């Protein structure tokens, strides 16, 4: 407890990007681990008390502890030290404190109990036999190179043991260099096993064969809605986990023809993120695509809270090339307003204020770049207004839950939800069950 | 066990994602490991909601929009009230996103 508070006090220093690696958290971890194992029996009794109170902050802290304790093995398997894991926990908690999701004085005694209990329930504190046991000795070791030097960028799963500096994992007393590969290959095996192991979060039975369309580059082709959706249909049956995307950010059902080809750099690849089958990539994480996958996860999650579309493309039928002046070449343009203003970007012969509506219509038919006028003025105007009304993260009220049943009679809707997180009026509220009655 | 990515959009999930993103960007953490952490978060959050939370909520409101797509219900309510044992929250507009609970049993 004391050590934890100490690390909290120090936590602001973490904000300066790569502060010297953190001895206090590691000390805390190494000090607290053995007692945690001893108080496992007491944990079960305390868990009941926590359930009764079900404070949001308490639940969040227990989730943090649970995640951290359960990914520890993965971190060790990947050869990433405890310091990194502690940095992750400290940063995560700091952010939670900042946005007020957890209270300032974290009552760790309560939170530690259920997390310890949960840990014993699913993952026994026995070490994975596939992993060389030396790996865990890191936990109790005196400061290692891992702590004394900042982690190297883009750490490879297996750290190359530097002779003389590494006192933890690869300290083999006999020291002939041909001895060293043995633990490394063990780790490799461990990784391979973990990779195929459902416990590691990769339910391989659900993995459909990589769809050919995923690697295709849809750009440049006029995306035909029916065609694409038809292709996705076979995947739907296999898809066990629905996507949790911001469905309002995309058009409902009907895809608008607003993929303006001119706005994307040629050859750029837009990943398919339409909520149907994008998730399958989750389980084919490999070293090559992990980076790409990660950035797609980040983009997917961050777009709802951030203000996207800094530029709204001007598409009113007049000078639709306004946003990218260099895309437009050669065709004489009509210019209703100020003849001299933009003419120099355009036609070699400036059009001097002579409207040419005929010409414009003809162009429209020829190059299919331009969406027809008013094509989509009926579908989600109202929704757009509603969506864009207040898009700040703090004011966006959101409920994330699972549904048991949704029914409707006439315009009366009833639904039963469970296991929800609500963010209302800037505050988080959790529920186990919820019933909703709405009139449409 | 199947999990939902649903809860990643909650406060705690966003905080974790931001943290991981920062650490991946700075090179402290590999993207693969970051994804593993997120997957573990999906499980832990679901477990915690199931086992540690006991409160019940009543929701009422005007249903502005409903959508059922890929087994996900999305409701947009206006003038909604959320009532639980302790308080009542009133909001002008709220979005509810709900995954099918039956899918978790698979």
Short mmCIF file of C-alpha atoms in Angstrom, two decimals:
data_model
loop_
_atom_site.label_atom_id
_atom_site.label_comp_id
_atom_site.label_asym_id
_atom_site.label_seq_id
_atom_site.Cartn_x
_atom_site.Cartn_y
_atom_site.Cartn_z
CA UNK A 1 0.00 0.00 0.00
CA UNK A 2 2.67 2.46 0.96
CA UNK A 3 4.75 1.56 -1.98
CA UNK A 4 1.78 2.01 -4.21
CA UNK A 5 1.11 5.50 -2.95
CA UNK A 6 4.69 6.26 -3.50
CA UNK A 7 4.44 5.29 -7.09
CA UNK A 8 1.34 7.39 -7.44
CA UNK A 9 3.16 10.39 -6.10
CA UNK A 10 5.80 9.83 -8.64
CA UNK A 11 3.43 9.21 -11.44
CA UNK A 12 3.49 12.72 -12.92
CA UNK A 13 7.04 12.09 -13.89
CA UNK A 14 5.81 9.41 -16.26
CA UNK A 15 4.22 12.01 -18.39
CA UNK A 16 7.58 13.21 -19.54
CA UNK A 17 7.77 10.71 -22.28
CA UNK A 18 10.58 8.37 -21.43
CA UNK A 19 11.61 9.26 -17.97
CA UNK A 20 14.30 7.00 -16.59
CA UNK A 21 12.75 3.65 -15.99
CA UNK A 22 10.88 3.42 -12.81
CA UNK A 23 12.46 1.71 -9.87
CA UNK A 24 9.54 2.41 -7.53
CA UNK A 25 6.91 0.43 -9.44
CA UNK A 26 9.22 -2.47 -9.89
CA UNK A 27 10.01 -2.47 -6.24
CA UNK A 28 6.36 -2.35 -5.51
CA UNK A 29 5.73 -5.28 -7.75
CA UNK A 30 8.45 -7.39 -6.34
CA UNK A 31 7.43 -6.55 -2.84
CA UNK A 32 3.78 -7.06 -3.33
CA UNK A 33 3.83 -10.26 -5.32
CA UNK A 34 4.65 -12.69 -2.55
CA UNK A 35 2.08 -11.25 -0.12
CA UNK A 36 -0.53 -11.39 -2.84
CA UNK A 37 0.05 -15.08 -3.11
CA UNK A 38 -0.30 -15.47 0.63
CA UNK A 39 -3.56 -13.62 0.94
CA UNK A 40 -5.30 -15.53 -1.76
CA UNK A 41 -7.54 -17.30 0.70
CA UNK A 42 -8.61 -14.03 2.28
CA UNK A 43 -9.37 -12.66 -1.16
CA UNK A 44 -12.43 -14.80 -1.63
CA UNK A 45 -14.06 -13.47 1.50
CA UNK A 46 -13.38 -9.88 0.57
CA UNK A 47 -14.71 -10.32 -2.90
CA UNK A 48 -18.24 -10.62 -1.60
CA UNK A 49 -17.98 -7.28 0.13
CA UNK A 50 -16.80 -5.63 -3.06
CA UNK A 51 -19.67 -7.06 -5.01
CA UNK A 52 -22.07 -5.47 -2.63
CA UNK A 53 -20.63 -2.01 -2.97
CA UNK A 54 -19.82 -2.26 -6.67
CA UNK A 55 -18.25 1.13 -6.77
CA UNK A 56 -17.36 2.09 -10.32
CA UNK A 57 -13.89 3.11 -9.31
CA UNK A 58 -13.35 -0.17 -7.50
CA UNK A 59 -14.46 -2.18 -10.48
CA UNK A 60 -12.19 -0.23 -12.79
CA UNK A 61 -9.21 -0.75 -10.55
CA UNK A 62 -9.87 -4.43 -10.32
CA UNK A 63 -10.07 -4.57 -14.11
CA UNK A 64 -6.75 -2.79 -14.38
CA UNK A 65 -5.17 -5.17 -11.91
CA UNK A 66 -6.68 -8.14 -13.64
CA UNK A 67 -5.44 -7.10 -17.06
CA UNK A 68 -1.98 -6.29 -15.79
CA UNK A 69 -1.63 -9.54 -13.91
CA UNK A 70 -2.85 -11.62 -16.81
CA UNK A 71 -0.73 -10.08 -19.50
CA UNK A 72 2.39 -10.44 -17.38
CA UNK A 73 3.01 -13.87 -18.77
CA UNK A 74 2.71 -12.57 -22.31
CA UNK A 75 5.14 -9.80 -21.54
CA UNK A 76 7.62 -12.30 -20.18
CA UNK A 77 7.13 -14.52 -23.20
CA UNK A 78 7.85 -11.61 -25.47
CA UNK A 79 10.90 -10.77 -23.46
CA UNK A 80 9.56 -7.43 -22.33
CA UNK A 81 10.50 -6.53 -18.81
CA UNK A 82 8.28 -5.77 -15.89
CA UNK A 83 9.28 -2.14 -16.06
CA UNK A 84 7.31 -1.76 -19.26
CA UNK A 85 4.31 -3.42 -17.73
CA UNK A 86 4.49 -1.11 -14.75
CA UNK A 87 4.78 1.87 -16.99
CA UNK A 88 1.67 0.71 -18.79
CA UNK A 89 -0.21 0.40 -15.54
CA UNK A 90 0.96 3.75 -14.23
CA UNK A 91 0.07 5.57 -17.42
CA UNK A 92 -3.30 3.88 -17.61
CA UNK A 93 -4.14 4.76 -14.03
CA UNK A 94 -2.93 8.28 -14.49
CA UNK A 95 -5.21 8.78 -17.46
CA UNK A 96 -8.11 7.34 -15.53
CA UNK A 97 -7.41 9.72 -12.69
CA UNK A 98 -7.22 12.63 -15.08
CA UNK A 99 -10.60 12.00 -16.58
CA UNK A 100 -12.08 11.27 -13.20
CA UNK A 101 -13.00 7.70 -13.90
CA UNK A 102 -11.28 6.53 -10.78
CA UNK A 103 -11.08 8.42 -7.55
CA UNK A 104 -7.94 10.07 -6.35
CA UNK A 105 -7.21 7.89 -3.38
CA UNK A 106 -7.30 4.44 -4.78
CA UNK A 107 -8.33 1.98 -2.16
CA UNK A 108 -6.10 -0.78 -3.29
CA UNK A 109 -6.87 -3.07 -0.42
CA UNK A 110 -10.38 -3.63 -1.63
CA UNK A 111 -9.47 -3.82 -5.25
CA UNK A 112 -6.58 -6.16 -4.73
CA UNK A 113 -8.76 -8.79 -3.19
CA UNK A 114 -11.02 -9.62 -6.12
CA UNK A 115 -8.24 -9.37 -8.62
CA UNK A 116 -6.16 -11.79 -6.64
CA UNK A 117 -9.13 -14.07 -6.33
CA UNK A 118 -9.83 -13.83 -10.02
CA UNK A 119 -6.28 -14.62 -10.82
CA UNK A 120 -6.34 -17.86 -8.94
CA UNK A 121 -9.63 -18.76 -10.50
CA UNK A 122 -8.47 -18.85 -14.07
CA UNK A 123 -4.72 -18.74 -14.22
CA UNK A 124 -3.00 -20.57 -11.45
CA UNK A 125 0.09 -18.84 -10.13
CA UNK A 126 2.15 -21.72 -11.41
CA UNK A 127 4.57 -20.73 -14.08
CA UNK A 128 4.03 -21.88 -17.59
CA UNK A 129 6.25 -24.84 -18.14
CA UNK A 130 6.78 -23.89 -21.74
CA UNK A 131 8.63 -20.84 -20.63
CA UNK A 132 12.05 -21.28 -19.14
CA UNK A 133 11.84 -20.66 -15.48
CA UNK A 134 14.75 -18.27 -15.53
CA UNK A 135 12.44 -15.75 -17.09
CA UNK A 136 10.51 -15.16 -13.94
CA UNK A 137 13.55 -14.64 -11.81
CA UNK A 138 13.55 -11.22 -13.35
CA UNK A 139 10.76 -10.29 -11.03
CA UNK A 140 12.87 -10.64 -7.98
CA UNK A 141 16.17 -9.61 -9.44
CA UNK A 142 18.15 -6.62 -8.46
CA UNK A 143 18.12 -3.82 -11.04
CA UNK A 144 18.78 -5.20 -14.48
CA UNK A 145 19.77 -3.64 -17.71
CA UNK A 146 16.07 -3.49 -18.43
CA UNK A 147 15.54 -0.95 -15.72
CA UNK A 148 18.75 0.95 -15.95
CA UNK A 149 18.49 1.70 -19.63
CA UNK A 150 15.42 2.83 -21.48
CA UNK A 151 13.88 0.08 -23.56
CA UNK A 152 15.14 -0.01 -27.07
CA UNK A 153 12.74 1.13 -29.72
CA UNK A 154 10.76 -1.62 -31.42
CA UNK A 155 11.83 -4.30 -29.10
CA UNK A 156 12.21 -7.64 -30.70
CA UNK A 157 10.48 -10.45 -28.86
CA UNK A 158 13.78 -11.96 -27.87
CA UNK A 159 16.22 -9.58 -26.41
CA UNK A 160 19.71 -10.20 -27.48
CA UNK A 161 21.61 -11.00 -24.34
CA UNK A 162 24.43 -8.57 -23.97
CA UNK A 163 27.35 -10.20 -22.27
CA UNK A 164 28.10 -8.54 -19.00
CA UNK A 165 25.07 -6.29 -18.75
CA UNK A 166 22.32 -8.80 -18.45
CA UNK A 167 22.06 -10.26 -15.01
CA UNK A 168 18.57 -11.58 -15.32
CA UNK A 169 17.45 -14.04 -17.89
CA UNK A 170 20.43 -15.27 -19.75
CA UNK A 171 23.04 -15.44 -17.11
CA UNK A 172 24.50 -18.80 -17.76
CA UNK A 173 27.54 -19.36 -15.63
CA UNK A 174 29.38 -21.73 -17.89
CA UNK A 175 29.12 -19.15 -20.57
CA UNK A 176 30.08 -20.80 -23.84
CA UNK A 177 28.19 -18.97 -26.51
CA UNK A 178 26.87 -22.12 -28.13
CA UNK A 179 24.90 -22.76 -24.97
CA UNK A 180 22.87 -19.62 -25.25
CA UNK A 181 20.48 -20.58 -28.06
CA UNK A 182 18.79 -23.18 -25.93
CA UNK A 183 16.66 -20.88 -23.77
CA UNK A 184 15.96 -18.71 -26.73
CA UNK A 185 14.61 -21.52 -28.78
CA UNK A 186 12.56 -22.52 -25.79
CA UNK A 187 11.06 -19.09 -25.77
CA UNK A 188 10.39 -19.41 -29.44
CA UNK A 189 8.57 -22.62 -28.83
CA UNK A 190 6.67 -21.01 -26.06
CA UNK A 191 5.63 -18.23 -28.37
CA UNK A 192 4.55 -20.60 -31.05
CA UNK A 193 2.49 -22.54 -28.59
CA UNK A 194 1.02 -19.41 -27.16
CA UNK A 195 0.20 -18.15 -30.58
CA UNK A 196 -1.94 -21.15 -31.33
CA UNK A 197 -3.34 -21.34 -27.85
CA UNK A 198 -6.89 -20.07 -27.44
CA UNK A 199 -5.95 -18.89 -23.98
CA UNK A 200 -3.79 -16.25 -25.57
CA UNK A 201 -6.86 -14.62 -27.00
CA UNK A 202 -6.80 -16.09 -30.45
CA UNK A 203 -9.71 -18.40 -30.96
CA UNK A 204 -8.33 -20.01 -34.04
CA UNK A 205 -11.42 -22.11 -34.76
CA UNK A 206 -13.18 -18.93 -35.75
CA UNK A 207 -10.54 -17.81 -38.10
CA UNK A 208 -11.88 -17.90 -41.60
CA UNK A 209 -9.44 -18.22 -44.42
CA UNK A 210 -8.03 -14.87 -45.38
CA UNK A 211 -10.48 -13.38 -47.78
CA UNK A 212 -9.00 -12.36 -51.05
CA UNK A 213 -10.81 -9.05 -51.03
CA UNK A 214 -8.94 -7.95 -47.97
CA UNK A 215 -5.75 -7.64 -49.88
CA UNK A 216 -7.35 -6.02 -52.82
CA UNK A 217 -7.06 -2.38 -53.36
CA UNK A 218 -10.49 -1.04 -53.80
CA UNK A 219 -9.27 2.35 -54.84
CA UNK A 220 -9.82 3.46 -58.32
CA UNK A 221 -12.67 1.09 -58.83
CA UNK A 222 -16.12 2.43 -58.48
CA UNK A 223 -17.17 0.54 -55.40
CA UNK A 224 -20.33 -1.26 -56.16
CA UNK A 225 -22.34 -1.80 -53.05
CA UNK A 226 -24.19 -4.93 -53.99
CA UNK A 227 -21.05 -6.54 -55.22
CA UNK A 228 -19.07 -5.93 -52.07
CA UNK A 229 -21.80 -6.94 -49.71
CA UNK A 230 -22.41 -10.08 -51.63
CA UNK A 231 -18.84 -10.99 -51.14
CA UNK A 232 -19.02 -10.48 -47.44
CA UNK A 233 -22.02 -12.62 -46.91
CA UNK A 234 -20.23 -15.92 -46.60
CA UNK A 235 -18.10 -14.48 -43.87
CA UNK A 236 -21.01 -13.43 -41.84
CA UNK A 237 -21.95 -16.88 -40.78
CA UNK A 238 -18.53 -17.55 -39.42
CA UNK A 239 -18.23 -14.25 -37.75
CA UNK A 240 -18.85 -14.86 -34.08
CA UNK A 241 -18.29 -11.42 -32.70
CA UNK A 242 -20.19 -8.44 -33.89
CA UNK A 243 -18.28 -5.33 -34.43
CA UNK A 244 -18.60 -2.44 -32.12
CA UNK A 245 -18.05 0.42 -34.36
CA UNK A 246 -19.55 3.77 -34.58
CA UNK A 247 -22.26 2.84 -36.95
CA UNK A 248 -23.49 6.35 -37.17
CA UNK A 249 -20.33 7.51 -38.73
CA UNK A 250 -21.05 5.48 -41.76
CA UNK A 251 -23.97 5.46 -44.06
CA UNK A 252 -26.67 3.05 -43.18
CA UNK A 253 -26.99 0.30 -45.69
CA UNK A 254 -26.78 2.39 -48.75
CA UNK A 255 -23.32 3.51 -49.52
CA UNK A 256 -23.12 6.98 -50.80
CA UNK A 257 -20.96 7.53 -53.76
CA UNK A 258 -18.74 9.90 -51.95
CA UNK A 259 -15.42 8.17 -52.17
CA UNK A 260 -13.90 11.06 -53.96
CA UNK A 261 -10.97 9.53 -55.69
CA UNK A 262 -9.26 12.82 -56.12
CA UNK A 263 -8.81 13.38 -52.42
CA UNK A 264 -6.76 10.33 -51.74
CA UNK A 265 -3.20 10.01 -52.79
CA UNK A 266 -3.07 7.59 -55.63
CA UNK A 267 -2.18 4.11 -54.58
CA UNK A 268 -3.21 4.59 -50.98
CA UNK A 269 -5.03 1.67 -49.48
CA UNK A 270 -8.17 2.23 -47.53
CA UNK A 271 -8.79 -0.67 -45.18
CA UNK A 272 -12.26 -2.07 -45.26
CA UNK A 273 -13.87 -1.04 -42.00
CA UNK A 274 -17.55 -1.40 -42.56
CA UNK A 275 -18.38 -3.43 -39.53
CA UNK A 276 -19.04 -6.72 -41.24
CA UNK A 277 -15.92 -8.73 -41.31
CA UNK A 278 -13.09 -6.45 -40.42
CA UNK A 279 -12.55 -8.06 -37.10
CA UNK A 280 -11.23 -11.32 -38.41
CA UNK A 281 -7.86 -9.76 -38.80
CA UNK A 282 -7.74 -9.58 -35.05
CA UNK A 283 -6.78 -13.19 -34.83
CA UNK A 284 -4.18 -13.41 -37.49
CA UNK A 285 -1.78 -11.09 -35.79
CA UNK A 286 1.69 -11.67 -37.00
CA UNK A 287 4.77 -9.62 -36.81
CA UNK A 288 4.28 -8.26 -40.28
CA UNK A 289 0.75 -7.01 -39.96
CA UNK A 290 0.72 -6.14 -36.27
CA UNK A 291 1.74 -2.60 -36.98
CA UNK A 292 -0.91 -2.08 -39.57
CA UNK A 293 -3.52 -3.77 -37.45
CA UNK A 294 -2.63 -1.69 -34.48
CA UNK A 295 -2.98 1.55 -36.34
CA UNK A 296 -6.31 0.42 -37.68
CA UNK A 297 -7.48 -0.31 -34.14
CA UNK A 298 -6.35 3.08 -33.02
CA UNK A 299 -8.08 4.81 -35.88
CA UNK A 300 -11.24 2.87 -35.34
CA UNK A 301 -11.39 3.78 -31.69
CA UNK A 302 -10.34 7.33 -31.88
CA UNK A 303 -12.46 8.67 -34.65
CA UNK A 304 -15.66 8.81 -32.63
CA UNK A 305 -14.19 11.16 -30.07
CA UNK A 306 -12.09 13.33 -32.24
CA UNK A 307 -13.39 15.85 -34.64
CA UNK A 308 -12.84 14.35 -37.99
CA UNK A 309 -13.35 16.00 -41.37
CA UNK A 310 -11.34 19.15 -40.96
CA UNK A 311 -12.26 19.85 -44.56
CA UNK A 312 -15.75 19.36 -45.82
CA UNK A 313 -15.58 18.68 -49.49
CA UNK A 314 -17.44 21.19 -51.51
CA UNK A 315 -19.87 19.31 -53.70
CA UNK A 316 -22.59 21.53 -54.88
CA UNK A 317 -22.09 20.93 -58.53
CA UNK A 318 -20.23 24.13 -59.14
CA UNK A 319 -16.48 23.96 -59.12
CA UNK A 320 -16.42 20.72 -57.32
CA UNK A 321 -12.74 20.51 -57.88
CA UNK A 322 -12.35 23.47 -55.59
CA UNK A 323 -10.61 21.46 -52.91
CA UNK A 324 -7.93 20.07 -55.10
CA UNK A 325 -7.15 22.57 -57.70
CA UNK A 326 -4.45 20.58 -59.35
CA UNK A 327 -6.70 17.66 -59.98
CA UNK A 328 -8.69 19.66 -62.42
CA UNK A 329 -7.19 19.93 -65.81
CA UNK A 330 -8.07 21.66 -68.95
CA UNK A 331 -11.81 21.63 -69.10
CA UNK A 332 -13.18 25.13 -69.43
CA UNK A 333 -15.09 25.95 -66.35
CA UNK A 334 -18.05 28.11 -65.68
CA UNK A 335 -17.54 30.82 -63.17
CA UNK A 336 -20.58 32.58 -61.90
CA UNK A 337 -19.07 34.85 -59.36
CA UNK A 338 -15.70 36.40 -59.76
CA UNK A 339 -14.19 35.71 -63.12
CA UNK A 340 -10.62 36.61 -62.36
CA UNK A 341 -10.32 35.01 -58.99
CA UNK A 342 -9.58 31.40 -59.59
CA UNK A 343 -9.17 31.35 -63.31
CA UNK A 344 -5.41 31.15 -63.18
CA UNK A 345 -5.55 27.72 -61.62
CA UNK A 346 -7.74 26.38 -64.31
CA UNK A 347 -8.25 26.62 -67.97
CA UNK A 348 -5.58 28.11 -70.15
CA UNK A 349 -8.26 30.40 -71.52
CA UNK A 350 -10.01 32.03 -68.61
CA UNK A 351 -13.73 31.82 -68.80
CA UNK A 352 -14.92 35.33 -68.47
CA UNK A 353 -18.06 35.11 -66.50
CA UNK A 354 -20.02 33.19 -69.06
CA UNK A 355 -22.13 30.51 -67.47
CA UNK A 356 -22.09 27.28 -69.39
CA UNK A 357 -24.57 25.00 -67.76
CA UNK A 358 -24.80 22.78 -70.83
CA UNK A 359 -21.14 22.16 -70.75
CA UNK A 360 -21.25 21.27 -67.10
CA UNK A 361 -23.94 18.71 -67.56
CA UNK A 362 -21.99 17.12 -70.34
CA UNK A 363 -18.94 16.79 -68.15
CA UNK A 364 -20.95 15.13 -65.51
CA UNK A 365 -21.87 12.30 -67.76
CA UNK A 366 -18.40 11.87 -69.11
CA UNK A 367 -16.26 11.56 -66.04
CA UNK A 368 -17.97 9.82 -63.22
CA UNK A 369 -16.03 11.62 -60.55
CA UNK A 370 -18.84 13.70 -59.34
CA UNK A 371 -21.81 12.52 -57.34
CA UNK A 372 -25.10 13.59 -58.82
CA UNK A 373 -26.69 16.58 -57.27
CA UNK A 374 -28.86 16.04 -54.24
CA UNK A 375 -28.43 12.34 -54.47
CA UNK A 376 -28.42 11.82 -50.76
CA UNK A 377 -30.47 14.62 -49.43
CA UNK A 378 -33.06 12.23 -48.16
CA UNK A 379 -31.12 9.73 -46.17
CA UNK A 380 -29.57 11.05 -43.07
CA UNK A 381 -29.74 14.74 -42.84
CA UNK A 382 -31.56 14.63 -39.61
CA UNK A 383 -29.13 12.15 -38.19
CA UNK A 384 -26.23 14.27 -39.22
CA UNK A 385 -27.67 17.21 -37.41
CA UNK A 386 -28.15 15.13 -34.35
CA UNK A 387 -24.69 13.70 -34.53
CA UNK A 388 -22.85 16.89 -35.10
CA UNK A 389 -24.77 18.81 -32.54
CA UNK A 390 -22.34 18.13 -29.74
CA UNK A 391 -19.50 15.87 -30.48
CA UNK A 392 -17.21 16.58 -27.61
CA UNK A 393 -16.06 13.54 -25.71
CA UNK A 394 -17.38 14.90 -22.45
CA UNK A 395 -20.86 15.59 -23.63
CA UNK A 396 -21.34 12.50 -25.69
CA UNK A 397 -23.53 10.22 -23.71
CA UNK A 398 -22.99 6.63 -24.53
CA UNK A 399 -24.18 3.28 -23.30
CA UNK A 400 -22.22 0.15 -24.16
CA UNK A 401 -23.94 -3.05 -23.24
CA UNK A 402 -25.13 -6.48 -24.33
CA UNK A 403 -28.74 -7.12 -25.16
CA UNK A 404 -30.75 -10.09 -24.06
CA UNK A 405 -33.97 -9.26 -25.83
CA UNK A 406 -35.41 -6.49 -27.94
CA UNK A 407 -39.11 -6.43 -28.73
CA UNK A 408 -41.54 -4.03 -30.27
CA UNK A 409 -45.29 -3.70 -30.32
CA UNK A 410 -46.54 -0.88 -32.48
CA UNK A 411 -44.29 1.99 -31.56
CA UNK A 412 -43.44 0.73 -28.08
CA UNK A 413 -39.99 -0.76 -27.85
CA UNK A 414 -38.79 -2.80 -24.93
CA UNK A 415 -35.35 -4.15 -24.42
CA UNK A 416 -33.41 -5.88 -21.72
CA UNK A 417 -29.73 -5.18 -21.52
CA UNK A 418 -26.98 -6.48 -19.31
CA UNK A 419 -23.39 -5.81 -18.39
CA UNK A 420 -23.33 -2.20 -19.44
CA UNK A 421 -21.07 0.77 -19.11
CA UNK A 422 -22.86 4.07 -19.31
CA UNK A 423 -21.20 7.42 -19.73
CA UNK A 424 -23.79 10.01 -18.80
CA UNK A 425 -23.23 13.65 -17.96
CA UNK A 426 -19.51 13.06 -17.71
CA UNK A 427 -19.84 10.25 -15.23
CA UNK A 428 -19.49 6.54 -15.62
CA UNK A 429 -22.20 4.27 -14.32
CA UNK A 430 -22.13 0.49 -14.55
CA UNK A 431 -25.09 -1.81 -14.54
CA UNK A 432 -25.65 -5.50 -14.40
CA UNK A 433 -29.14 -5.37 -15.85
CA UNK A 434 -31.16 -2.70 -17.52
CA UNK A 435 -34.61 -2.49 -18.97
CA UNK A 436 -35.54 0.06 -21.54
CA UNK A 437 -38.91 1.33 -22.70
CA UNK A 438 -38.86 3.63 -25.65
CA UNK A 439 -41.52 5.11 -27.85
CA UNK A 440 -40.62 5.64 -31.44
CA UNK B 1 -14.01 -17.63 -25.21
CA UNK B 2 -15.42 -15.00 -27.39
CA UNK B 3 -15.21 -11.42 -26.29
CA UNK B 4 -16.61 -8.12 -27.42
CA UNK B 5 -14.49 -5.21 -28.40
CA UNK B 6 -17.45 -3.13 -27.39
CA UNK B 7 -16.06 -1.95 -24.10
CA UNK B 8 -12.93 -0.50 -25.64
CA UNK B 9 -14.93 2.61 -26.30
CA UNK B 10 -15.65 3.16 -22.64
CA UNK B 11 -13.65 5.56 -20.56
CA UNK B 12 -11.40 2.88 -19.16
CA UNK B 13 -10.97 1.30 -22.57
CA UNK B 14 -10.09 4.58 -24.23
CA UNK B 15 -7.58 5.35 -21.50
CA UNK B 16 -5.96 1.99 -22.06
CA UNK B 17 -5.95 2.42 -25.82
CA UNK B 18 -4.35 5.83 -25.55
CA UNK B 19 -1.74 4.49 -23.18
CA UNK B 20 -0.92 1.59 -25.46
CA UNK B 21 -0.81 3.88 -28.45
CA UNK B 22 1.66 6.15 -26.75
CA UNK B 23 3.83 3.24 -25.77
CA UNK B 24 3.71 1.73 -29.23
CA UNK B 25 4.52 5.07 -30.80
CA UNK B 26 7.49 5.58 -28.53
CA UNK B 27 8.72 2.09 -29.27
CA UNK B 28 8.37 0.87 -25.72
CA UNK B 29 5.84 -1.72 -26.66
CA UNK B 30 5.37 -3.87 -29.72
CA UNK B 31 2.02 -3.67 -31.50
CA UNK B 32 1.46 -7.39 -31.05
CA UNK B 33 1.75 -7.09 -27.31
CA UNK B 34 -0.49 -4.05 -27.31
CA UNK B 35 -3.16 -6.02 -29.11
CA UNK B 36 -2.80 -8.83 -26.60
CA UNK B 37 -3.37 -6.34 -23.81
CA UNK B 38 -6.52 -5.05 -25.48
CA UNK B 39 -7.85 -8.56 -25.94
CA UNK B 40 -7.17 -9.25 -22.29
CA UNK B 41 -8.99 -6.05 -21.42
CA UNK B 42 -12.02 -7.25 -23.37
CA UNK B 43 -12.10 -10.38 -21.23
CA UNK B 44 -11.41 -8.70 -17.92
CA UNK B 45 -13.97 -5.97 -18.45
CA UNK B 46 -16.64 -8.47 -19.43
CA UNK B 47 -15.83 -10.61 -16.40
CA UNK B 48 -15.91 -7.66 -14.05
CA UNK B 49 -19.26 -6.44 -15.30
CA UNK B 50 -20.69 -9.91 -15.00
CA UNK B 51 -19.37 -10.74 -11.57
CA UNK B 52 -18.79 -7.52 -9.68
CA UNK B 53 -21.62 -5.26 -10.74
CA UNK B 54 -25.05 -5.82 -9.30
CA UNK B 55 -27.00 -2.67 -9.99
CA UNK B 56 -30.07 -2.41 -12.16
CA UNK B 57 -31.09 0.48 -14.37
CA UNK B 58 -34.35 1.61 -15.92
CA UNK B 59 -34.15 3.50 -19.16
CA UNK B 60 -36.95 5.52 -20.64
CA UNK B 61 -36.93 7.82 -23.56
CA UNK B 62 -38.01 8.71 -27.04
CA UNK B 63 -36.50 6.41 -29.62
CA UNK B 64 -35.11 8.59 -32.33
CA UNK B 65 -33.27 5.98 -34.37
CA UNK B 66 -32.91 2.26 -34.21
CA UNK B 67 -30.67 -0.01 -36.15
CA UNK B 68 -29.88 -3.68 -36.07
CA UNK B 69 -26.82 -4.58 -38.03
CA UNK B 70 -24.43 -7.49 -37.64
CA UNK B 71 -26.07 -8.50 -34.39
CA UNK B 72 -25.56 -5.09 -32.89
CA UNK B 73 -28.46 -2.94 -31.83
CA UNK B 74 -27.94 0.76 -31.92
CA UNK B 75 -30.51 3.07 -30.40
CA UNK B 76 -30.46 6.80 -30.27
CA UNK B 77 -32.72 8.14 -27.60
CA UNK B 78 -33.72 11.69 -27.03
CA UNK B 79 -34.91 13.04 -23.71
CA UNK B 80 -33.89 9.89 -21.95
CA UNK B 81 -33.87 9.19 -18.26
CA UNK B 82 -31.74 6.59 -16.55
CA UNK B 83 -32.86 5.54 -13.14
CA UNK B 84 -30.98 3.26 -10.80
CA UNK B 85 -31.10 2.65 -7.07
CA UNK B 86 -29.33 5.86 -6.25
CA UNK B 87 -29.95 8.52 -8.82
CA UNK B 88 -31.71 9.56 -11.96
CA UNK B 89 -29.76 10.95 -14.88
CA UNK B 90 -31.43 12.99 -17.58
CA UNK B 91 -29.81 13.42 -20.96
CA UNK B 92 -31.00 15.11 -24.09
CA UNK B 93 -29.52 12.59 -26.43
CA UNK B 94 -27.83 9.28 -25.83
CA UNK B 95 -26.59 6.48 -27.97
CA UNK B 96 -26.95 2.89 -26.86
CA UNK B 97 -24.83 0.25 -28.53
CA UNK B 98 -25.58 -3.32 -27.55
CA UNK B 99 -24.11 -6.60 -28.73
CA UNK B 100 -25.96 -9.88 -28.59
CA UNK B 101 -25.31 -11.43 -25.21
CA UNK B 102 -25.88 -14.91 -26.60
CA UNK B 103 -22.76 -14.63 -28.70
CA UNK B 104 -20.62 -14.64 -25.60
CA UNK B 105 -21.64 -18.16 -24.72
CA UNK B 106 -20.04 -19.56 -27.83
#
